[in-house]
Amino acid sequence: MKDTLDLLHRFSAHPDSRCWYVAWNPRGTLLASCGGDRAIRIWGKEDESWVCKCVLSDGHQRTIRKVAWSPCGNYLASASFDATTCIWKKKNNDFECLTVLEGHENEVKCVAWSPSGNLLATCSRDKSVWVWEVDEDDEYECVSVVNSHTQDVKHVTWHPTMPLLASASYDNKVCIYKEEDDDWECRATLEGHTSTVWSLTFDPTGQRLASCSDDRTVRIWKEAQPDEGSSSDIAWKCVCTLSGFHGRTVYDIAWCGLTGALATACGDDGVRVFKEDVTSDPEEPIFSMSVHVPKAHSQDVNCVAWSPKEAGLLASCSDDGDICLWSYKSED
């Protein structure tokens, strides 16, 4: 048996618009999607089909670029080109806008919750990364503004077990941040991509980070010992580069917490899944392309997201406005 990626469902999520991002809730029972139509849609499975449970359309004035669920699953954060981030609270089967976080000068490109749910990170075309603190009363306070990138910051993601934050930028770099004396600061800069870094994903253990880029490559970075004499206590080195697999920009990447498979979303309309050779040296890991669906969508694929609960269940979304659900099976 060879590895397979089979289409389970395809549905129009944001008709006449781009679907920019799709995110699973922590229990894997709901999907949130967002798009150029300024709306967030919540999807759930009823019998054998996926249906829209509710539409959140009154929070933003412009495109919604990313959505993120809180670790408890009761809150949703949305990042928009209107320079704001909305926090939504689940109320029965609907969501209400709890608060609007303002401060970025222009488009907010990404929002991410820390694993504890006590911190929120946002990033923007204004080149900054903001860290917000959340208290028990649902009050949000900005505790740090970091300006370590020289260009538009595309993506932020938290380390799964340690208090570290990573960001990706139009300046071709990845920054790793750590809290120091109540302030967040960049402690490591990962250089190697030759064009915009679009997205990042940590492996389930947090020991490795995968980045994807406009240079059509994926890079795998591993935590390393800082060089002697280095002022930083954090170091990451590139241990693997996946090149020659993607025909255009790689817009998103997702590491499956259940299987260890790595999925990519590409501007050539394809979805690919890579798997690691478990016998390879951890310092020089070998990843091979397990499966490739060339025309997964009719336009650019913007996002890939693995289900947190069902091994091999992958969601993708595209400029064509559709969401696809796939079943990945590996012969291993």
Short mmCIF file of C-alpha atoms in Angstrom, two decimals:
data_model
loop_
_atom_site.label_atom_id
_atom_site.label_comp_id
_atom_site.label_asym_id
_atom_site.label_seq_id
_atom_site.Cartn_x
_atom_site.Cartn_y
_atom_site.Cartn_z
CA MET A 1 0.00 0.00 0.00
CA LYS A 2 1.31 3.41 -0.85
CA ASP A 3 0.63 6.53 1.21
CA THR A 4 -2.65 8.25 0.34
CA LEU A 5 -4.39 11.58 0.84
CA ASP A 6 -8.06 11.07 0.03
CA LEU A 7 -10.66 13.82 -0.26
CA LEU A 8 -13.47 13.34 2.27
CA HIS A 9 -15.41 16.61 1.92
CA ARG A 10 -15.24 19.80 -0.11
CA PHE A 11 -17.51 22.72 0.71
CA SER A 12 -17.77 26.38 -0.20
CA ALA A 13 -16.79 28.25 2.96
CA HIS A 14 -16.48 31.85 1.77
CA PRO A 15 -18.24 32.11 -1.64
CA ASP A 16 -16.98 34.82 -4.01
CA SER A 17 -14.07 35.43 -1.64
CA ARG A 18 -10.77 33.98 -0.53
CA CYS A 19 -10.71 31.60 2.41
CA TRP A 20 -7.54 32.65 4.18
CA TYR A 21 -7.32 30.35 7.17
CA VAL A 22 -8.93 27.42 8.90
CA ALA A 23 -8.43 26.32 12.53
CA TRP A 24 -9.63 23.33 14.55
CA ASN A 25 -11.00 23.79 18.04
CA PRO A 26 -9.03 21.84 20.69
CA ARG A 27 -11.57 19.01 20.81
CA GLY A 28 -11.47 18.61 17.03
CA THR A 29 -15.25 18.99 16.73
CA LEU A 30 -15.43 22.43 15.10
CA LEU A 31 -13.58 24.34 12.39
CA ALA A 32 -13.32 28.13 12.26
CA SER A 33 -12.62 29.75 8.90
CA CYS A 34 -12.05 33.36 7.87
CA GLY A 35 -11.83 35.23 4.61
CA GLY A 36 -11.88 38.29 2.45
CA ASP A 37 -15.62 38.66 3.12
CA ARG A 38 -14.83 40.00 6.64
CA ALA A 39 -16.60 37.01 8.19
CA ILE A 40 -15.69 34.10 10.44
CA ARG A 41 -17.65 30.91 9.97
CA ILE A 42 -17.90 28.08 12.47
CA TRP A 43 -18.35 24.62 10.94
CA GLY A 44 -19.48 21.40 12.58
CA LYS A 45 -20.22 17.92 11.36
CA GLU A 46 -23.85 16.80 11.21
CA ASP A 47 -24.34 13.21 10.11
CA GLU A 48 -21.94 12.94 7.19
CA SER A 49 -21.77 16.57 6.08
CA TRP A 50 -20.15 19.73 7.41
CA VAL A 51 -22.55 22.59 8.09
CA CYS A 52 -22.14 26.22 9.06
CA LYS A 53 -23.13 26.57 12.72
CA CYS A 54 -22.80 30.35 12.90
CA VAL A 55 -21.37 33.39 11.09
CA LEU A 56 -19.50 36.13 12.94
CA SER A 57 -19.69 39.11 10.64
CA ASP A 58 -19.85 42.21 12.82
CA GLY A 59 -16.31 42.30 14.24
CA HIS A 60 -14.12 43.59 11.44
CA GLN A 61 -14.17 46.20 8.69
CA ARG A 62 -11.69 44.47 6.37
CA THR A 63 -10.34 41.01 5.46
CA ILE A 64 -9.85 38.59 8.36
CA ARG A 65 -6.45 36.97 7.86
CA LYS A 66 -6.20 34.46 10.74
CA VAL A 67 -8.32 32.89 13.46
CA ALA A 68 -7.13 31.05 16.56
CA TRP A 69 -8.93 29.07 19.28
CA SER A 70 -7.95 29.45 22.91
CA PRO A 71 -6.62 26.23 24.51
CA CYS A 72 -9.87 25.88 26.51
CA GLY A 73 -11.93 26.20 23.31
CA ASN A 74 -14.23 28.88 24.72
CA TYR A 75 -12.61 31.84 22.98
CA LEU A 76 -11.71 32.70 19.43
CA ALA A 77 -9.29 35.43 18.34
CA SER A 78 -9.35 36.96 14.86
CA ALA A 79 -6.66 39.10 13.18
CA SER A 80 -7.74 41.56 10.52
CA PHE A 81 -6.42 43.94 7.90
CA ASP A 82 -8.42 46.65 9.73
CA ALA A 83 -5.50 46.73 12.23
CA THR A 84 -7.50 45.13 15.06
CA THR A 85 -7.75 41.76 16.78
CA CYS A 86 -11.19 40.67 18.02
CA ILE A 87 -11.71 38.33 20.95
CA TRP A 88 -14.90 36.29 20.73
CA LYS A 89 -16.45 34.36 23.61
CA LYS A 90 -18.52 31.24 23.09
CA LYS A 91 -22.07 31.68 24.30
CA ASN A 92 -24.26 28.61 23.90
CA ASN A 93 -23.99 27.87 20.18
CA ASP A 94 -22.95 31.37 19.19
CA PHE A 95 -20.05 33.75 19.83
CA GLU A 96 -20.12 37.34 21.01
CA CYS A 97 -17.40 39.92 20.50
CA LEU A 98 -15.90 40.41 23.95
CA THR A 99 -13.24 42.99 23.21
CA VAL A 100 -11.28 44.57 20.37
CA LEU A 101 -7.50 44.86 20.72
CA GLU A 102 -6.13 47.97 19.08
CA GLY A 103 -2.63 49.36 18.74
CA HIS A 104 -1.07 48.01 15.57
CA GLU A 105 -0.55 50.72 12.95
CA ASN A 106 -1.93 48.65 10.08
CA GLU A 107 -2.90 45.11 9.01
CA VAL A 108 -2.72 42.45 11.72
CA LYS A 109 -1.47 39.31 9.97
CA CYS A 110 -1.66 36.67 12.69
CA VAL A 111 -2.81 35.94 16.22
CA ALA A 112 -1.83 33.01 18.46
CA TRP A 113 -2.64 31.88 22.02
CA SER A 114 0.04 30.49 24.31
CA PRO A 115 -0.55 26.88 25.48
CA SER A 116 -1.60 28.18 28.94
CA GLY A 117 -4.13 30.58 27.40
CA ASN A 118 -2.72 33.41 29.55
CA LEU A 119 -0.87 35.11 26.71
CA LEU A 120 -1.80 36.17 23.20
CA ALA A 121 0.61 37.21 20.44
CA THR A 122 -0.22 39.36 17.43
CA CYS A 123 1.93 40.52 14.51
CA SER A 124 1.48 43.08 11.79
CA ARG A 125 2.62 44.75 8.62
CA ASP A 126 3.88 47.49 10.97
CA LYS A 127 6.90 45.12 11.56
CA SER A 128 6.04 44.54 15.24
CA VAL A 129 5.08 41.61 17.43
CA TRP A 130 2.84 42.35 20.42
CA VAL A 131 2.39 40.14 23.47
CA TRP A 132 -0.85 40.53 25.44
CA GLU A 133 -1.65 39.23 28.90
CA VAL A 134 -5.12 37.87 29.71
CA ASP A 135 -6.48 37.91 33.26
CA GLU A 136 -9.38 36.05 34.89
CA ASP A 137 -11.76 38.91 34.14
CA ASP A 138 -11.12 38.65 30.40
CA GLU A 139 -9.10 41.86 30.46
CA TYR A 140 -6.32 42.09 27.86
CA GLU A 141 -3.22 44.17 28.44
CA CYS A 142 -0.28 44.63 26.09
CA VAL A 143 2.84 43.70 28.06
CA SER A 144 5.43 43.90 25.29
CA VAL A 145 5.99 45.35 21.83
CA VAL A 146 8.98 43.86 20.01
CA ASN A 147 10.44 45.36 16.84
CA SER A 148 13.00 42.75 15.81
CA HIS A 149 11.96 42.42 12.17
CA THR A 150 12.69 45.00 9.49
CA GLN A 151 9.59 44.14 7.40
CA ASP A 152 5.99 42.90 7.55
CA VAL A 153 5.59 40.09 10.13
CA LYS A 154 3.52 37.28 8.62
CA HIS A 155 3.13 34.70 11.38
CA VAL A 156 3.51 34.04 15.11
CA THR A 157 3.41 30.71 16.93
CA TRP A 158 4.11 29.60 20.51
CA HIS A 159 6.39 26.79 21.62
CA PRO A 160 4.25 23.86 22.87
CA THR A 161 5.99 23.40 26.25
CA MET A 162 8.33 26.33 26.92
CA PRO A 163 7.65 30.08 27.22
CA LEU A 164 9.04 30.84 23.77
CA LEU A 165 7.45 32.63 20.81
CA ALA A 166 8.49 32.45 17.15
CA SER A 167 7.73 34.86 14.30
CA ALA A 168 8.21 34.81 10.52
CA SER A 169 8.66 37.82 8.29
CA TYR A 170 8.94 39.40 4.86
CA ASP A 171 12.57 40.13 5.87
CA ASN A 172 13.33 36.39 5.20
CA LYS A 173 14.04 35.74 8.89
CA VAL A 174 12.56 33.85 11.82
CA CYS A 175 12.86 35.31 15.33
CA ILE A 176 12.62 33.41 18.61
CA TYR A 177 11.53 35.43 21.66
CA LYS A 178 11.85 34.82 25.37
CA GLU A 179 10.60 36.79 28.37
CA GLU A 180 13.32 38.66 30.21
CA ASP A 181 12.52 40.84 33.25
CA ASP A 182 8.83 41.15 32.32
CA ASP A 183 9.71 42.08 28.76
CA TRP A 184 9.79 39.88 25.67
CA GLU A 185 12.90 40.11 23.53
CA CYS A 186 14.36 38.38 20.49
CA ARG A 187 16.98 35.86 21.64
CA ALA A 188 17.71 34.07 18.36
CA THR A 189 17.42 34.98 14.67
CA LEU A 190 17.16 32.13 12.18
CA GLU A 191 18.60 33.01 8.79
CA GLY A 192 18.69 30.85 5.67
CA HIS A 193 15.56 31.52 3.63
CA THR A 194 16.17 33.76 0.62
CA SER A 195 12.66 35.24 0.46
CA THR A 196 9.58 35.87 2.66
CA VAL A 197 8.97 33.33 5.43
CA TRP A 198 5.21 32.75 5.42
CA SER A 199 4.54 30.31 8.22
CA LEU A 200 5.99 28.26 11.09
CA THR A 201 5.09 25.12 13.02
CA PHE A 202 6.76 23.42 15.98
CA ASP A 203 6.93 19.65 16.15
CA PRO A 204 4.88 18.08 18.99
CA THR A 205 7.88 18.08 21.37
CA GLY A 206 8.96 21.62 20.54
CA GLN A 207 12.53 20.50 19.82
CA ARG A 208 12.19 21.40 16.14
CA LEU A 209 10.62 24.17 14.12
CA ALA A 210 9.61 24.01 10.46
CA SER A 211 9.42 27.15 8.33
CA CYS A 212 8.08 27.64 4.80
CA SER A 213 8.86 30.37 2.35
CA ASP A 214 8.39 32.24 -0.89
CA ASP A 215 11.76 30.69 -1.86
CA ARG A 216 9.75 27.43 -2.39
CA THR A 217 11.58 25.57 0.37
CA VAL A 218 10.81 24.19 3.81
CA ARG A 219 13.50 24.36 6.45
CA ILE A 220 13.68 22.26 9.61
CA TRP A 221 15.42 23.96 12.55
CA LYS A 222 16.56 22.17 15.68
CA GLU A 223 17.31 23.48 19.13
CA ALA A 224 21.09 23.57 19.57
CA GLN A 225 23.73 24.59 22.09
CA PRO A 226 24.62 28.28 21.76
CA ASP A 227 28.13 28.96 20.44
CA GLU A 228 30.77 29.62 23.06
CA GLY A 229 30.95 33.30 23.77
CA SER A 230 27.40 33.85 22.46
CA SER A 231 25.38 36.37 24.45
CA SER A 232 22.18 34.35 23.90
CA ASP A 233 21.10 31.26 25.83
CA ILE A 234 19.02 30.11 22.84
CA ALA A 235 20.25 28.73 19.52
CA TRP A 236 18.54 26.96 16.62
CA LYS A 237 20.29 25.48 13.60
CA CYS A 238 18.94 24.37 10.23
CA VAL A 239 19.27 20.57 10.03
CA CYS A 240 17.30 19.93 6.84
CA THR A 241 16.08 21.84 3.76
CA LEU A 242 13.28 20.45 1.59
CA SER A 243 13.79 21.93 -1.88
CA GLY A 244 12.64 20.91 -5.34
CA PHE A 245 9.21 19.74 -4.19
CA HIS A 246 7.14 22.93 -4.51
CA GLY A 247 6.44 24.74 -7.78
CA ARG A 248 5.60 28.06 -6.17
CA THR A 249 5.45 29.85 -2.81
CA VAL A 250 4.84 27.63 0.21
CA TYR A 251 2.21 29.57 2.18
CA ASP A 252 1.60 27.34 5.16
CA ILE A 253 3.00 24.36 7.00
CA ALA A 254 1.57 22.16 9.75
CA TRP A 255 3.21 19.48 11.87
CA CYS A 256 0.77 16.78 12.98
CA GLY A 257 0.84 16.31 16.75
CA LEU A 258 -0.46 12.76 16.41
CA THR A 259 1.51 11.26 13.51
CA GLY A 260 4.52 13.54 13.05
CA ALA A 261 3.58 14.10 9.38
CA LEU A 262 4.31 17.53 7.88
CA ALA A 263 1.75 19.10 5.51
CA THR A 264 2.26 22.10 3.22
CA ALA A 265 -0.05 24.53 1.39
CA CYS A 266 1.34 25.86 -1.87
CA GLY A 267 0.70 28.58 -4.44
CA ASP A 268 0.74 25.89 -7.16
CA ASP A 269 -2.71 24.74 -5.86
CA GLY A 270 -1.19 21.60 -4.34
CA VAL A 271 -1.23 19.99 -0.91
CA ARG A 272 1.76 17.82 0.04
CA VAL A 273 2.56 15.62 3.02
CA PHE A 274 6.12 14.79 4.06
CA LYS A 275 7.24 12.15 6.48
CA GLU A 276 10.46 11.66 8.34
CA ASP A 277 12.72 8.64 7.95
CA VAL A 278 12.72 7.52 11.59
CA THR A 279 16.05 5.74 11.09
CA SER A 280 17.81 8.96 10.03
CA ASP A 281 20.20 10.85 12.29
CA PRO A 282 18.28 13.47 14.38
CA GLU A 283 21.08 15.94 13.59
CA GLU A 284 20.58 15.28 9.86
CA PRO A 285 16.96 14.18 9.51
CA ILE A 286 15.68 12.94 6.17
CA PHE A 287 12.16 13.87 5.07
CA SER A 288 10.58 12.46 1.93
CA MET A 289 7.42 13.49 0.12
CA SER A 290 4.84 10.93 1.15
CA VAL A 291 1.98 12.16 -1.01
CA HIS A 292 1.13 15.08 -3.33
CA VAL A 293 -2.32 16.16 -4.52
CA PRO A 294 -1.47 18.52 -7.43
CA LYS A 295 -4.85 20.23 -7.87
CA ALA A 296 -6.13 20.02 -4.32
CA HIS A 297 -7.85 23.39 -4.98
CA SER A 298 -8.49 25.43 -8.11
CA GLN A 299 -6.38 28.34 -6.80
CA ASP A 300 -3.59 29.03 -4.26
CA VAL A 301 -3.78 26.89 -1.11
CA ASN A 302 -3.48 29.27 1.87
CA CYS A 303 -3.62 27.01 4.88
CA VAL A 304 -3.32 23.41 6.09
CA ALA A 305 -4.42 22.26 9.56
CA TRP A 306 -4.26 18.80 11.15
CA SER A 307 -7.04 17.69 13.45
CA PRO A 308 -5.81 17.64 17.06
CA LYS A 309 -7.83 14.52 17.82
CA GLU A 310 -8.20 12.39 14.69
CA ALA A 311 -4.92 11.09 13.25
CA GLY A 312 -4.52 11.86 9.55
CA LEU A 313 -7.49 14.23 9.25
CA LEU A 314 -6.31 17.35 7.43
CA ALA A 315 -8.19 20.55 6.53
CA SER A 316 -7.08 22.93 3.76
CA CYS A 317 -8.48 26.19 2.38
CA SER A 318 -7.84 28.30 -0.66
CA ASP A 319 -8.29 31.46 -2.68
CA ASP A 320 -11.12 29.52 -4.36
CA GLY A 321 -13.16 30.01 -1.15
CA ASP A 322 -13.41 26.28 -0.42
CA ILE A 323 -12.45 24.14 2.54
CA CYS A 324 -11.35 20.56 1.87
CA LEU A 325 -11.06 17.76 4.39
CA TRP A 326 -8.58 14.99 3.63
CA SER A 327 -7.71 11.63 5.12
CA TYR A 328 -3.99 10.90 5.20
CA LYS A 329 -2.88 7.29 5.49
CA SER A 330 0.72 6.14 5.62
CA GLU A 331 1.86 2.58 5.06
CA ASP A 332 4.02 2.70 8.22
#
